[in-house]
mmCIF file of C-alpha atoms in Angstrom:
data_model
loop_
_atom_site.group_PDB
_atom_site.id
_atom_site.type_symbol
_atom_site.label_atom_id
_atom_site.label_comp_id
_atom_site.label_asym_id
_atom_site.label_seq_id
_atom_site.Cartn_x
_atom_site.Cartn_y
_atom_site.Cartn_z
ATOM 1 C CA MET M 1 33.609 142.466 187.320
ATOM 2 C CA ASN M 2 35.363 139.652 188.237
ATOM 3 C CA CYS M 3 38.234 138.018 186.628
ATOM 4 C CA PHE M 4 36.601 135.356 184.995
ATOM 5 C CA GLU M 5 34.390 137.861 183.336
ATOM 6 C CA PHE M 6 37.520 139.869 182.030
ATOM 7 C CA ARG M 7 39.127 137.032 180.462
ATOM 8 C CA ARG M 8 36.034 136.024 178.394
ATOM 9 C CA ARG M 9 35.149 139.144 177.505
ATOM 10 C CA THR M 10 39.194 139.499 175.881
ATOM 11 C CA LEU M 11 38.745 136.342 174.195
ATOM 12 C CA LEU M 12 35.766 137.518 172.530
ATOM 13 C CA HIS M 13 36.679 140.765 171.911
ATOM 14 C CA PRO M 14 40.117 141.986 172.504
ATOM 15 C CA ARG M 15 39.867 145.058 171.104
ATOM 16 C CA GLU M 16 36.571 146.228 171.697
ATOM 17 C CA PRO M 17 36.616 149.693 174.152
ATOM 18 C CA ASP M 18 34.790 148.434 176.972
ATOM 19 C CA LEU M 19 34.915 150.789 180.214
ATOM 20 C CA GLN M 20 34.329 147.907 182.546
ATOM 21 C CA LEU M 21 37.262 145.834 181.297
ATOM 22 C CA GLN M 22 39.574 148.649 181.177
ATOM 23 C CA ASP M 23 38.567 149.475 184.879
ATOM 24 C CA HIS M 24 39.081 146.053 185.669
ATOM 25 C CA ALA M 25 42.895 146.063 184.060
ATOM 26 C CA LYS M 26 43.347 149.241 186.285
ATOM 27 C CA SER M 27 42.792 147.161 189.491
ATOM 28 C CA CYS M 28 43.942 144.035 188.583
ATOM 29 C CA VAL M 29 47.384 143.572 187.611
ATOM 30 C CA PRO M 30 47.143 139.476 185.996
ATOM 31 C CA CYS M 31 44.564 140.550 183.970
ATOM 32 C CA ALA M 32 45.844 143.648 182.728
ATOM 33 C CA ALA M 33 48.862 141.373 181.868
ATOM 34 C CA TYR M 34 46.501 139.119 180.074
ATOM 35 C CA GLY M 35 44.863 141.799 178.294
ATOM 36 C CA GLN M 36 47.841 143.142 176.614
ATOM 37 C CA ARG M 37 49.005 140.093 175.430
ATOM 38 C CA MET M 38 45.737 139.254 174.096
ATOM 39 C CA ASP M 39 45.908 142.353 172.394
ATOM 40 C CA ALA M 40 49.546 142.105 170.807
ATOM 41 C CA LEU M 41 48.037 138.625 169.492
ATOM 42 C CA GLU M 42 45.246 140.262 167.616
ATOM 43 C CA GLU M 43 47.398 142.686 166.066
ATOM 44 C CA GLU M 44 49.405 139.897 164.746
ATOM 45 C CA LEU M 45 46.746 138.040 164.205
ATOM 46 C CA GLN M 46 44.972 140.887 161.837
ATOM 47 C CA GLN M 47 48.554 141.507 160.355
ATOM 48 C CA ALA M 48 48.569 137.578 159.382
ATOM 49 C CA LEU M 49 45.467 137.040 158.048
ATOM 50 C CA ARG M 50 45.624 140.083 155.823
ATOM 51 C CA VAL M 51 47.167 138.136 152.647
ATOM 52 C CA PRO M 52 47.908 140.536 149.705
ATOM 53 C CA ILE M 53 44.937 141.308 147.609
ATOM 54 C CA PRO M 54 45.520 140.357 143.971
ATOM 55 C CA ASP M 55 46.051 143.383 141.260
ATOM 56 C CA GLY M 56 42.755 144.218 139.889
ATOM 57 C CA LEU M 57 40.463 142.000 141.361
ATOM 58 C CA ALA M 58 37.681 144.083 141.869
ATOM 59 C CA ASP M 59 37.651 144.819 138.061
ATOM 60 C CA ARG M 60 37.939 141.216 137.049
ATOM 61 C CA MET M 61 34.955 140.686 139.373
ATOM 62 C CA LEU M 62 32.993 143.184 137.393
ATOM 63 C CA LEU M 63 33.914 142.247 134.239
ATOM 64 C CA GLY M 64 33.319 138.571 135.367
ATOM 65 C CA VAL M 65 29.696 139.202 135.771
ATOM 66 C CA GLN M 66 29.472 140.953 132.858
ATOM 67 C CA LEU M 67 30.655 137.635 130.592
ATOM 68 C CA ALA M 68 28.747 135.495 132.939
ATOM 69 C CA GLN M 69 25.590 137.061 131.525
ATOM 70 C CA GLY M 70 26.405 135.881 128.029
ATOM 71 C CA GLN M 71 27.941 139.214 126.592
ATOM 72 C CA ARG M 72 31.043 137.564 124.630
ATOM 73 C CA SER M 73 32.005 140.483 122.829
ATOM 74 C CA GLY M 74 35.682 139.950 121.419
ATOM 75 C CA TRP M 75 36.749 142.786 123.076
ATOM 76 C CA LEU M 76 35.533 142.244 126.534
ATOM 77 C CA ARG M 77 36.539 138.819 126.317
ATOM 78 C CA ALA M 78 40.352 140.131 125.467
ATOM 79 C CA ALA M 79 39.921 142.624 128.035
ATOM 80 C CA TYR M 80 39.073 140.096 130.820
ATOM 81 C CA ASP M 81 42.194 137.920 129.876
ATOM 82 C CA ARG M 82 44.328 141.020 130.040
ATOM 83 C CA LEU M 83 43.085 141.968 133.450
ATOM 84 C CA CYS M 84 43.832 138.483 134.539
ATOM 85 C CA GLU M 85 47.328 138.436 133.422
ATOM 86 C CA LEU M 86 47.764 142.095 134.972
ATOM 87 C CA GLY M 87 46.311 140.183 138.288
ATOM 88 C CA GLY M 88 49.237 137.716 138.116
ATOM 89 C CA GLN M 89 47.176 134.964 137.397
ATOM 90 C CA LEU M 90 49.218 132.019 136.566
ATOM 91 C CA ARG M 91 46.889 128.659 135.947
ATOM 92 C CA GLU M 92 50.264 126.651 136.330
ATOM 93 C CA HIS M 93 51.598 125.298 139.489
ATOM 94 C CA THR M 94 54.466 123.996 138.381
ATOM 95 C CA ASP M 95 57.675 125.102 139.659
ATOM 96 C CA ALA M 96 58.939 125.966 136.172
ATOM 97 C CA ALA M 97 56.108 128.165 135.615
ATOM 98 C CA ARG M 98 57.102 129.966 138.945
ATOM 99 C CA LEU M 99 60.243 130.441 137.852
ATOM 100 C CA GLY M 100 59.060 131.469 134.412
ATOM 101 C CA ALA M 101 57.312 133.805 136.117
ATOM 102 C CA ARG M 102 60.050 135.394 138.257
ATOM 103 C CA TYR M 103 62.118 135.639 134.877
ATOM 104 C CA ALA M 104 58.938 137.300 133.411
ATOM 105 C CA ILE M 105 59.056 139.878 136.417
ATOM 106 C CA GLY M 106 62.767 140.279 135.771
ATOM 107 C CA VAL M 107 62.082 141.341 132.339
ATOM 108 C CA ALA M 108 59.271 143.525 132.943
ATOM 109 C CA LEU M 109 61.356 145.708 135.285
ATOM 110 C CA LEU M 110 64.070 146.128 132.888
ATOM 111 C CA VAL M 111 61.277 147.182 130.505
ATOM 112 C CA GLY M 112 59.754 149.364 133.053
ATOM 113 C CA LEU M 113 62.846 151.387 133.859
ATOM 114 C CA ALA M 114 63.200 151.780 129.811
ATOM 115 C CA ALA M 115 59.832 153.127 129.914
ATOM 116 C CA ALA M 116 60.677 155.274 132.946
ATOM 117 C CA SER M 117 63.423 156.967 131.013
ATOM 118 C CA LEU M 118 61.407 157.283 128.282
ATOM 119 C CA TYR M 119 58.814 158.913 130.359
ATOM 120 C CA HIS M 120 61.528 161.402 131.524
ATOM 121 C CA PHE M 121 61.009 162.717 128.203
ATOM 122 C CA THR M 122 57.023 163.175 128.055
ATOM 123 C CA ALA M 123 56.799 165.671 130.903
ATOM 124 C CA ARG M 124 54.478 167.947 128.949
ATOM 125 C CA GLU M 125 52.323 164.892 128.297
ATOM 126 C CA ALA M 126 51.972 163.851 131.416
ATOM 127 C CA GLU M 127 51.352 167.244 132.861
ATOM 128 C CA LEU M 128 48.462 167.149 130.435
ATOM 129 C CA ALA M 129 46.944 163.925 131.769
ATOM 130 C CA ARG M 130 47.407 165.285 135.263
ATOM 131 C CA ASP M 131 45.421 168.647 134.500
ATOM 132 C CA ILE M 132 42.711 166.322 133.097
ATOM 133 C CA ILE M 133 42.548 164.912 136.284
ATOM 134 C CA VAL M 134 42.268 167.712 138.319
ATOM 135 C CA HIS M 135 39.629 168.699 136.078
ATOM 136 C CA VAL M 136 37.355 166.195 136.425
ATOM 137 C CA VAL M 137 38.020 166.204 140.540
ATOM 138 C CA SER M 138 37.726 170.088 140.637
ATOM 139 C CA GLU M 139 35.006 170.812 137.999
ATOM 140 C CA GLU M 140 33.194 167.535 136.653
ATOM 141 C CA PRO M 141 31.284 167.461 139.828
ATOM 142 C CA GLU M 142 29.977 170.918 139.631
ATOM 143 C CA GLU M 143 29.289 170.565 135.555
ATOM 144 C CA LEU M 144 27.129 167.532 136.277
ATOM 145 C CA ARG M 145 25.287 169.384 138.579
ATOM 146 C CA MET M 146 24.753 173.014 137.471
ATOM 147 C CA ALA M 147 25.347 172.721 133.489
ATOM 148 C CA THR M 148 22.723 172.712 131.353
ATOM 149 C CA PRO M 149 22.803 169.478 129.308
ATOM 150 C CA ALA M 150 24.733 169.944 126.033
ATOM 151 C CA ASP M 151 23.107 168.734 122.597
ATOM 152 C CA VAL M 152 23.427 164.885 122.816
ATOM 153 C CA SER M 153 22.394 164.366 119.157
ATOM 154 C CA ALA M 154 25.694 165.799 118.354
ATOM 155 C CA VAL M 155 27.955 162.983 120.237
ATOM 156 C CA PRO M 156 27.890 160.574 117.478
ATOM 157 C CA GLY M 157 29.395 163.184 115.045
ATOM 158 C CA ILE M 158 31.775 164.492 117.562
ATOM 159 C CA LEU M 159 33.306 161.062 118.363
ATOM 160 C CA ALA M 160 33.350 160.436 114.658
ATOM 161 C CA ALA M 161 35.163 163.624 114.005
ATOM 162 C CA SER M 162 38.122 162.476 116.336
ATOM 163 C CA GLY M 163 38.318 158.646 115.000
ATOM 164 C CA VAL M 164 36.944 157.405 118.244
ATOM 165 C CA HIS M 165 34.124 154.875 118.181
ATOM 166 C CA LEU M 166 32.280 153.647 121.391
ATOM 167 C CA PRO M 167 32.912 149.561 122.095
ATOM 168 C CA PRO M 168 30.498 147.375 122.961
ATOM 169 C CA GLY M 169 29.309 147.701 126.661
ATOM 170 C CA VAL M 170 30.149 151.672 126.725
ATOM 171 C CA ARG M 171 27.714 154.333 126.366
ATOM 172 C CA VAL M 172 27.895 158.031 127.175
ATOM 173 C CA VAL M 173 26.016 158.921 129.800
ATOM 174 C CA HIS M 174 26.838 162.573 130.166
ATOM 175 C CA TYR M 175 28.121 164.849 127.391
ATOM 176 C CA LEU M 176 29.102 168.081 129.464
ATOM 177 C CA GLY M 177 29.885 170.066 125.976
ATOM 178 C CA ARG M 178 33.287 171.863 125.554
ATOM 179 C CA CYS M 179 35.415 171.775 128.529
ATOM 180 C CA SER M 180 38.649 173.943 129.548
ATOM 181 C CA PRO M 181 41.341 172.343 130.983
ATOM 182 C CA PRO M 182 44.293 174.837 131.438
ATOM 183 C CA ASN M 183 45.276 176.491 128.312
ATOM 184 C CA ARG M 184 43.539 173.403 126.137
ATOM 185 C CA SER M 185 39.871 172.955 124.991
ATOM 186 C CA GLY M 186 38.267 169.841 124.815
ATOM 187 C CA GLU M 187 34.703 167.470 124.536
ATOM 188 C CA HIS M 188 34.323 166.119 127.961
ATOM 189 C CA PHE M 189 31.997 163.222 128.104
ATOM 190 C CA VAL M 190 31.347 161.004 131.081
ATOM 191 C CA LEU M 191 30.809 156.512 130.099
ATOM 192 C CA GLU M 192 29.124 153.949 131.946
ATOM 193 C CA THR M 193 31.669 150.998 131.125
ATOM 194 C CA PRO M 194 31.493 147.757 132.211
ATOM 195 C CA PHE M 195 34.570 148.492 134.582
ATOM 196 C CA GLY M 196 32.359 151.288 136.283
ATOM 197 C CA LYS M 197 32.267 155.069 135.544
ATOM 198 C CA ALA M 198 35.037 156.575 133.417
ATOM 199 C CA THR M 199 35.674 160.293 131.998
ATOM 200 C CA LEU M 200 36.464 160.709 128.360
ATOM 201 C CA VAL M 201 38.083 164.012 127.469
ATOM 202 C CA LEU M 202 38.670 164.720 123.297
ATOM 203 C CA LEU M 203 41.685 167.016 122.356
ATOM 204 C CA PRO M 204 41.337 167.548 118.908
ATOM 205 C CA GLY M 205 44.308 170.371 119.144
ATOM 206 C CA GLU M 206 46.811 168.390 121.455
ATOM 207 C CA ARG M 207 48.505 166.164 119.449
ATOM 208 C CA MET M 208 50.442 163.533 121.013
ATOM 209 C CA PRO M 209 53.465 161.480 119.741
ATOM 210 C CA PHE M 210 52.666 158.306 122.192
ATOM 211 C CA ARG M 211 51.097 157.046 125.381
ATOM 212 C CA VAL M 212 51.293 158.594 128.540
ATOM 213 C CA THR M 213 49.723 157.787 132.251
ATOM 214 C CA SER M 214 49.514 160.055 135.222
ATOM 215 C CA THR M 215 47.994 159.350 138.666
ATOM 216 C CA ASP M 216 46.577 162.206 140.811
ATOM 217 C CA GLU M 217 43.573 162.380 143.634
ATOM 218 C CA GLY M 218 43.291 158.654 143.805
ATOM 219 C CA LEU M 219 42.622 158.366 139.981
ATOM 220 C CA VAL M 220 44.319 157.494 136.848
ATOM 221 C CA ALA M 221 44.490 158.968 133.543
ATOM 222 C CA VAL M 222 45.481 157.767 130.328
ATOM 223 C CA ALA M 223 46.389 160.231 127.684
ATOM 224 C CA ALA M 224 46.495 158.221 123.808
ATOM 225 C CA PRO M 225 47.248 160.296 120.449
ATOM 226 C CA ALA M 226 44.344 159.458 118.628
ATOM 227 C CA PRO M 227 43.487 160.095 114.665
ATOM 228 C CA VAL M 228 42.622 163.525 115.447
ATOM 229 C CA GLY M 229 44.497 165.235 118.210
ATOM 230 C CA SER M 230 44.486 163.014 121.366
ATOM 231 C CA ILE M 231 42.049 161.532 123.967
ATOM 232 C CA THR M 232 42.407 161.211 127.751
ATOM 233 C CA VAL M 233 40.389 158.638 129.520
ATOM 234 C CA VAL M 234 40.443 158.984 133.592
ATOM 235 C CA ALA M 235 39.310 156.184 135.456
ATOM 236 C CA ASN M 236 39.992 154.334 139.069
ATOM 237 C CA SER M 237 42.800 152.232 137.505
ATOM 238 C CA MET M 238 45.655 152.347 134.970
ATOM 239 C CA ALA M 239 43.942 148.608 133.958
ATOM 240 C CA VAL M 240 40.776 149.974 133.212
ATOM 241 C CA ALA M 241 41.747 153.722 131.927
ATOM 242 C CA GLY M 242 44.360 151.966 129.426
ATOM 243 C CA MET M 243 41.413 149.352 128.563
ATOM 244 C CA ILE M 244 38.949 151.870 128.068
ATOM 245 C CA ALA M 245 41.040 153.945 125.741
ATOM 246 C CA ASP M 246 42.108 150.496 123.767
ATOM 247 C CA GLY M 247 38.762 149.927 122.986
ATOM 248 C CA LEU M 248 37.492 153.799 122.244
ATOM 249 C CA LEU M 249 40.738 153.794 119.646
ATOM 250 C CA ALA M 250 39.804 150.005 117.977
ATOM 251 C CA SER M 251 39.670 150.481 114.507
ATOM 252 C CA THR M 252 36.181 148.790 113.965
ATOM 253 C CA PRO M 253 33.072 151.019 114.642
ATOM 254 C CA SER M 254 30.490 149.781 117.163
ATOM 255 C CA MET L 1 17.351 139.032 125.046
ATOM 256 C CA PHE L 2 20.506 141.938 126.215
ATOM 257 C CA ALA L 3 21.846 141.257 129.862
ATOM 258 C CA SER L 4 21.251 144.085 132.246
ATOM 259 C CA ARG L 5 23.814 146.685 132.776
ATOM 260 C CA ILE L 6 25.664 146.166 136.417
ATOM 261 C CA THR L 7 24.596 149.011 138.365
ATOM 262 C CA SER L 8 26.690 151.997 140.099
ATOM 263 C CA SER L 9 25.310 150.844 143.532
ATOM 264 C CA PHE L 10 26.645 147.044 142.728
ATOM 265 C CA GLU L 11 30.020 148.235 141.297
ATOM 266 C CA ASN L 12 30.363 150.234 144.785
ATOM 267 C CA VAL L 13 29.659 146.889 146.468
ATOM 268 C CA VAL L 14 31.852 144.864 144.542
ATOM 269 C CA ARG L 15 34.823 147.523 145.062
ATOM 270 C CA ALA L 16 33.642 147.384 148.752
ATOM 271 C CA HIS L 17 33.811 143.824 149.943
ATOM 272 C CA SER L 18 35.831 142.113 147.113
ATOM 273 C CA GLY L 19 39.186 142.163 149.255
ATOM 274 C CA ASP L 20 37.656 140.617 152.308
ATOM 275 C CA LEU L 21 35.469 138.245 150.302
ATOM 276 C CA TYR L 22 38.893 136.993 148.935
ATOM 277 C CA ARG L 23 40.821 136.937 151.866
ATOM 278 C CA TYR L 24 37.780 135.246 153.735
ATOM 279 C CA ALA L 25 37.895 132.824 150.822
ATOM 280 C CA HIS L 26 41.674 132.416 150.486
ATOM 281 C CA TRP L 27 41.546 130.973 154.317
ATOM 282 C CA GLN L 28 39.064 128.562 153.548
ATOM 283 C CA VAL L 29 40.141 126.989 150.175
ATOM 284 C CA ARG L 30 43.874 127.671 151.030
ATOM 285 C CA ASP L 31 44.732 128.468 147.211
ATOM 286 C CA ARG L 32 44.449 131.959 145.904
ATOM 287 C CA PHE L 33 43.473 131.158 142.286
ATOM 288 C CA LEU L 34 40.522 129.024 143.731
ATOM 289 C CA ALA L 35 39.557 131.684 145.973
ATOM 290 C CA GLU L 36 39.581 134.144 143.286
ATOM 291 C CA ASP L 37 37.229 131.868 141.298
ATOM 292 C CA VAL L 38 34.781 131.247 144.281
ATOM 293 C CA VAL L 39 34.337 134.857 144.826
ATOM 294 C CA GLN L 40 33.940 135.484 141.146
ATOM 295 C CA GLU L 41 31.087 132.998 141.379
ATOM 296 C CA THR L 42 29.880 134.529 144.628
ATOM 297 C CA PHE L 43 29.391 138.271 143.221
ATOM 298 C CA THR L 44 27.987 136.286 139.642
ATOM 299 C CA ARG L 45 25.525 134.896 141.820
ATOM 300 C CA ALA L 46 24.970 138.059 143.860
ATOM 301 C CA TRP L 47 24.101 140.296 140.822
ATOM 302 C CA ARG L 48 21.491 137.631 139.196
ATOM 303 C CA ALA L 49 19.593 138.121 143.011
ATOM 304 C CA TRP L 50 20.573 141.965 143.193
ATOM 305 C CA ASP L 51 16.620 142.897 142.225
ATOM 306 C CA THR L 52 15.512 140.759 145.121
ATOM 307 C CA LEU L 53 17.977 141.992 147.976
ATOM 308 C CA ARG L 54 15.749 143.953 150.397
ATOM 309 C CA ASP L 55 17.732 144.844 153.396
ATOM 310 C CA ARG L 56 20.897 146.742 151.376
ATOM 311 C CA GLY L 57 21.891 147.337 155.099
ATOM 312 C CA ALA L 58 23.205 143.744 155.187
ATOM 313 C CA ILE L 59 24.782 143.127 151.813
ATOM 314 C CA LYS L 60 27.958 142.301 153.225
ATOM 315 C CA SER L 61 26.432 139.547 155.390
ATOM 316 C CA TRP L 62 24.639 138.443 152.196
ATOM 317 C CA LEU L 63 27.470 138.413 150.095
ATOM 318 C CA PHE L 64 29.575 135.805 152.915
ATOM 319 C CA THR L 65 26.719 133.842 153.119
ATOM 320 C CA ILE L 66 26.787 133.168 149.608
ATOM 321 C CA LEU L 67 30.595 133.051 149.512
ATOM 322 C CA ARG L 68 30.129 130.017 152.250
ATOM 323 C CA ASN L 69 27.639 128.305 149.965
ATOM 324 C CA GLU L 70 29.929 128.383 147.216
ATOM 325 C CA ILE L 71 32.720 126.883 149.257
ATOM 326 C CA ALA L 72 30.532 124.367 150.348
ATOM 327 C CA ARG L 73 29.010 123.514 147.043
ATOM 328 C CA LEU L 74 32.036 123.401 144.690
ATOM 329 C CA TYR L 75 35.254 122.832 146.512
ATOM 330 C CA GLU L 76 36.594 120.142 149.202
ATOM 331 C CA PRO L 77 39.077 122.103 151.906
ATOM 332 C CA LYS L 78 42.464 121.522 150.457
ATOM 333 C CA GLN L 79 45.504 121.133 151.722
ATOM 334 C CA LEU L 80 47.399 124.645 150.568
ATOM 335 C CA ASP L 81 50.694 123.288 149.299
ATOM 336 C CA VAL L 82 53.263 125.258 151.843
ATOM 337 C CA ASP L 83 56.147 126.636 149.717
ATOM 338 C CA PRO L 84 58.038 128.580 152.717
ATOM 339 C CA ASP L 85 59.371 130.927 150.184
ATOM 340 C CA ARG L 86 56.082 131.711 148.525
ATOM 341 C CA ASP L 87 54.904 132.328 152.086
ATOM 342 C CA VAL L 88 58.094 134.482 153.169
ATOM 343 C CA ASP L 89 57.549 136.606 149.671
ATOM 344 C CA GLU L 90 53.853 137.689 150.587
ATOM 345 C CA LEU L 91 54.449 138.324 154.380
ATOM 346 C CA LEU L 92 57.368 140.519 153.115
ATOM 347 C CA ALA L 93 55.293 142.152 150.705
ATOM 348 C CA VAL L 94 53.068 143.402 153.350
ATOM 349 C CA GLY L 95 55.612 144.794 155.324
ATOM 350 C CA GLN L 96 55.714 142.461 158.175
ATOM 351 C CA GLN L 97 58.929 142.755 160.369
ATOM 352 C CA GLU L 98 58.564 139.460 161.703
ATOM 353 C CA PRO L 99 57.816 137.241 158.750
ATOM 354 C CA LEU L 100 58.735 133.770 160.632
ATOM 355 C CA ALA L 101 56.580 134.490 163.468
ATOM 356 C CA ALA L 102 53.803 135.427 160.955
ATOM 357 C CA MET L 103 54.068 132.015 159.396
ATOM 358 C CA GLU L 104 53.716 130.236 162.448
ATOM 359 C CA LEU L 105 50.639 131.973 163.594
ATOM 360 C CA ARG L 106 49.255 131.849 159.935
ATOM 361 C CA GLU L 107 50.217 127.982 160.254
ATOM 362 C CA ALA L 108 48.188 128.049 163.567
ATOM 363 C CA VAL L 109 45.015 129.411 162.216
ATOM 364 C CA GLN L 110 45.102 126.737 159.330
ATOM 365 C CA ALA L 111 45.618 124.197 162.168
ATOM 366 C CA LEU L 112 42.361 125.584 163.709
ATOM 367 C CA ALA L 113 38.992 123.125 163.350
ATOM 368 C CA ALA L 114 36.885 124.842 160.798
ATOM 369 C CA THR L 115 34.260 124.926 163.616
ATOM 370 C CA TYR L 116 36.917 127.670 165.318
ATOM 371 C CA ARG L 117 38.604 129.037 162.089
ATOM 372 C CA GLU L 118 35.076 130.263 160.539
ATOM 373 C CA PRO L 119 33.808 132.518 162.920
ATOM 374 C CA LEU L 120 37.102 133.977 163.794
ATOM 375 C CA LEU L 121 37.834 134.936 160.109
ATOM 376 C CA LEU L 122 34.401 136.415 159.576
ATOM 377 C CA GLN L 123 35.296 138.679 162.802
ATOM 378 C CA VAL L 124 38.546 139.424 161.984
ATOM 379 C CA LEU L 125 38.515 139.923 158.193
ATOM 380 C CA GLY L 126 34.733 140.812 157.881
ATOM 381 C CA GLY L 127 34.431 142.977 160.944
ATOM 382 C CA PHE L 128 30.864 140.994 161.752
ATOM 383 C CA SER L 129 29.546 141.197 165.626
ATOM 384 C CA CYS L 130 28.699 138.160 167.027
ATOM 385 C CA ALA L 131 25.113 138.120 166.228
ATOM 386 C CA GLU L 132 25.933 138.541 162.411
ATOM 387 C CA ILE L 133 28.255 135.852 162.345
ATOM 388 C CA ALA L 134 25.811 133.423 163.942
ATOM 389 C CA ALA L 135 23.501 134.257 161.284
ATOM 390 C CA ILE L 136 25.809 133.652 158.804
ATOM 391 C CA LEU L 137 27.032 130.248 160.007
ATOM 392 C CA SER L 138 23.264 129.541 161.144
ATOM 393 C CA ILE L 139 24.017 129.040 164.738
ATOM 394 C CA ASN L 140 23.233 130.822 168.094
ATOM 395 C CA GLU L 141 24.513 133.412 169.092
ATOM 396 C CA ALA L 142 26.047 132.133 172.480
ATOM 397 C CA ALA L 143 27.617 129.415 169.676
ATOM 398 C CA ALA L 144 29.073 131.774 167.911
ATOM 399 C CA MET L 145 30.652 133.402 171.094
ATOM 400 C CA THR L 146 31.972 130.235 172.151
ATOM 401 C CA ARG L 147 33.819 129.456 169.123
ATOM 402 C CA LEU L 148 35.377 132.444 169.266
ATOM 403 C CA SER L 149 36.640 132.340 172.371
ATOM 404 C CA ARG L 150 37.913 128.686 172.181
ATOM 405 C CA ALA L 151 39.401 129.948 168.886
ATOM 406 C CA ARG L 152 41.414 132.707 170.477
ATOM 407 C CA SER L 153 42.326 130.449 173.894
ATOM 408 C CA THR L 154 43.584 127.757 171.337
ATOM 409 C CA LEU L 155 45.443 129.857 169.536
ATOM 410 C CA ARG L 156 47.051 131.946 172.615
ATOM 411 C CA ARG L 157 47.930 127.989 173.829
ATOM 412 C CA TRP L 158 49.762 127.101 170.978
ATOM 413 C CA LEU L 159 51.813 130.338 170.720
ATOM 414 C CA ASP L 160 51.910 131.222 174.167
ATOM 415 C CA PRO L 161 52.735 128.350 175.942
ATOM 416 C CA LYS L 162 52.952 128.349 179.758
ATOM 417 C CA PRO L 163 56.544 128.262 181.167
ATOM 418 C CA VAL L 164 57.179 125.202 182.452
ATOM 419 C CA ARG L 165 57.127 125.310 186.545
ATOM 420 C CA LYS L 166 60.679 124.882 187.976
ATOM 421 C CA GLU L 167 60.741 122.305 190.835
ATOM 422 C CA LYS L 168 61.369 123.721 194.041
ATOM 423 C CA VAL L 169 65.066 122.256 195.512
ATOM 424 C CA THR L 170 65.010 121.814 199.234
#
């Protein structure tokens, strides 16, 4: 390989592992220096091009596809609008709007601090939510594979008994029957939602004063008070778990 | 008629590729809100054609092709309103240690001719091979390779100019 070929191939693929390029660089000081400069430039280029991805982007894309198909359910539309707000979508391009956003962020931080203080007193409830995540990660795959299907005809009655209703676009794809997260007893469902799969655990014996969230193993659990006991929803993101919980607890039955 | 439900395979595709598609769109339309709009349209069209897709192994190339078509169809290239504060904020948000140097590089990438910028973005952000880039851009592979080389050569020349040779004093 000559120097011209080395530089031509380095411009094409600065970081491609290539024994020929490496061998040439070992024997040619100027080309070795050139290769190092191009490698450094490539590193800077990769960093510079990776602009931040808006929060909840994938969730909005999925929901937007659903909405584009004509599903104009009020719940889905409200969920999409909320996702856009969470993703920081500001449709105004004025300085005033940007300044307003910074004040809003400041207020949100103060509210967040207050919420964090409140969270300090909800350790038990947060531990419950985390236990559900661990149960989903460690037990659910095996239950889906091995468990005898529970009586699906009982599902509507079980949901209604807890005061929970499936919102439009959400359906039960698996009913795994009674489950036993540590020291508790609940009803375990796998849901299909516009945002993807989620797990619902009804805990009629677990009363909860307010909603808490917990994260573990890359999943998020939202535990919320229900008309009877509480529910916990496990999903890929806090926004999605929260919206599914909202939809389940909405007053109007589907 | 009820709309068909999104399949888990399509959901996985959206989650796997929405970030790269967004970044590519961001650099092409130079507006983050428009970038999200055009990526949304891309996935909407992709879902409508999902059942007709035969080669699931080429999904990423397919999505980028749709995205490019959407950008060409809907938007003229826009000059991004340069807001140095916003750029610095974005760079600091991703942990850049030298935000000013990164800004210079971003400006250089924006200043590249679209002919050179596109294949560079497809390679760096999309991870596509020269053959895949050629297919997406509907050019031959040799042309794709030439454009990539010229893109990097131009960036290097702008950002790392050769020192001025000193006059030899006799």
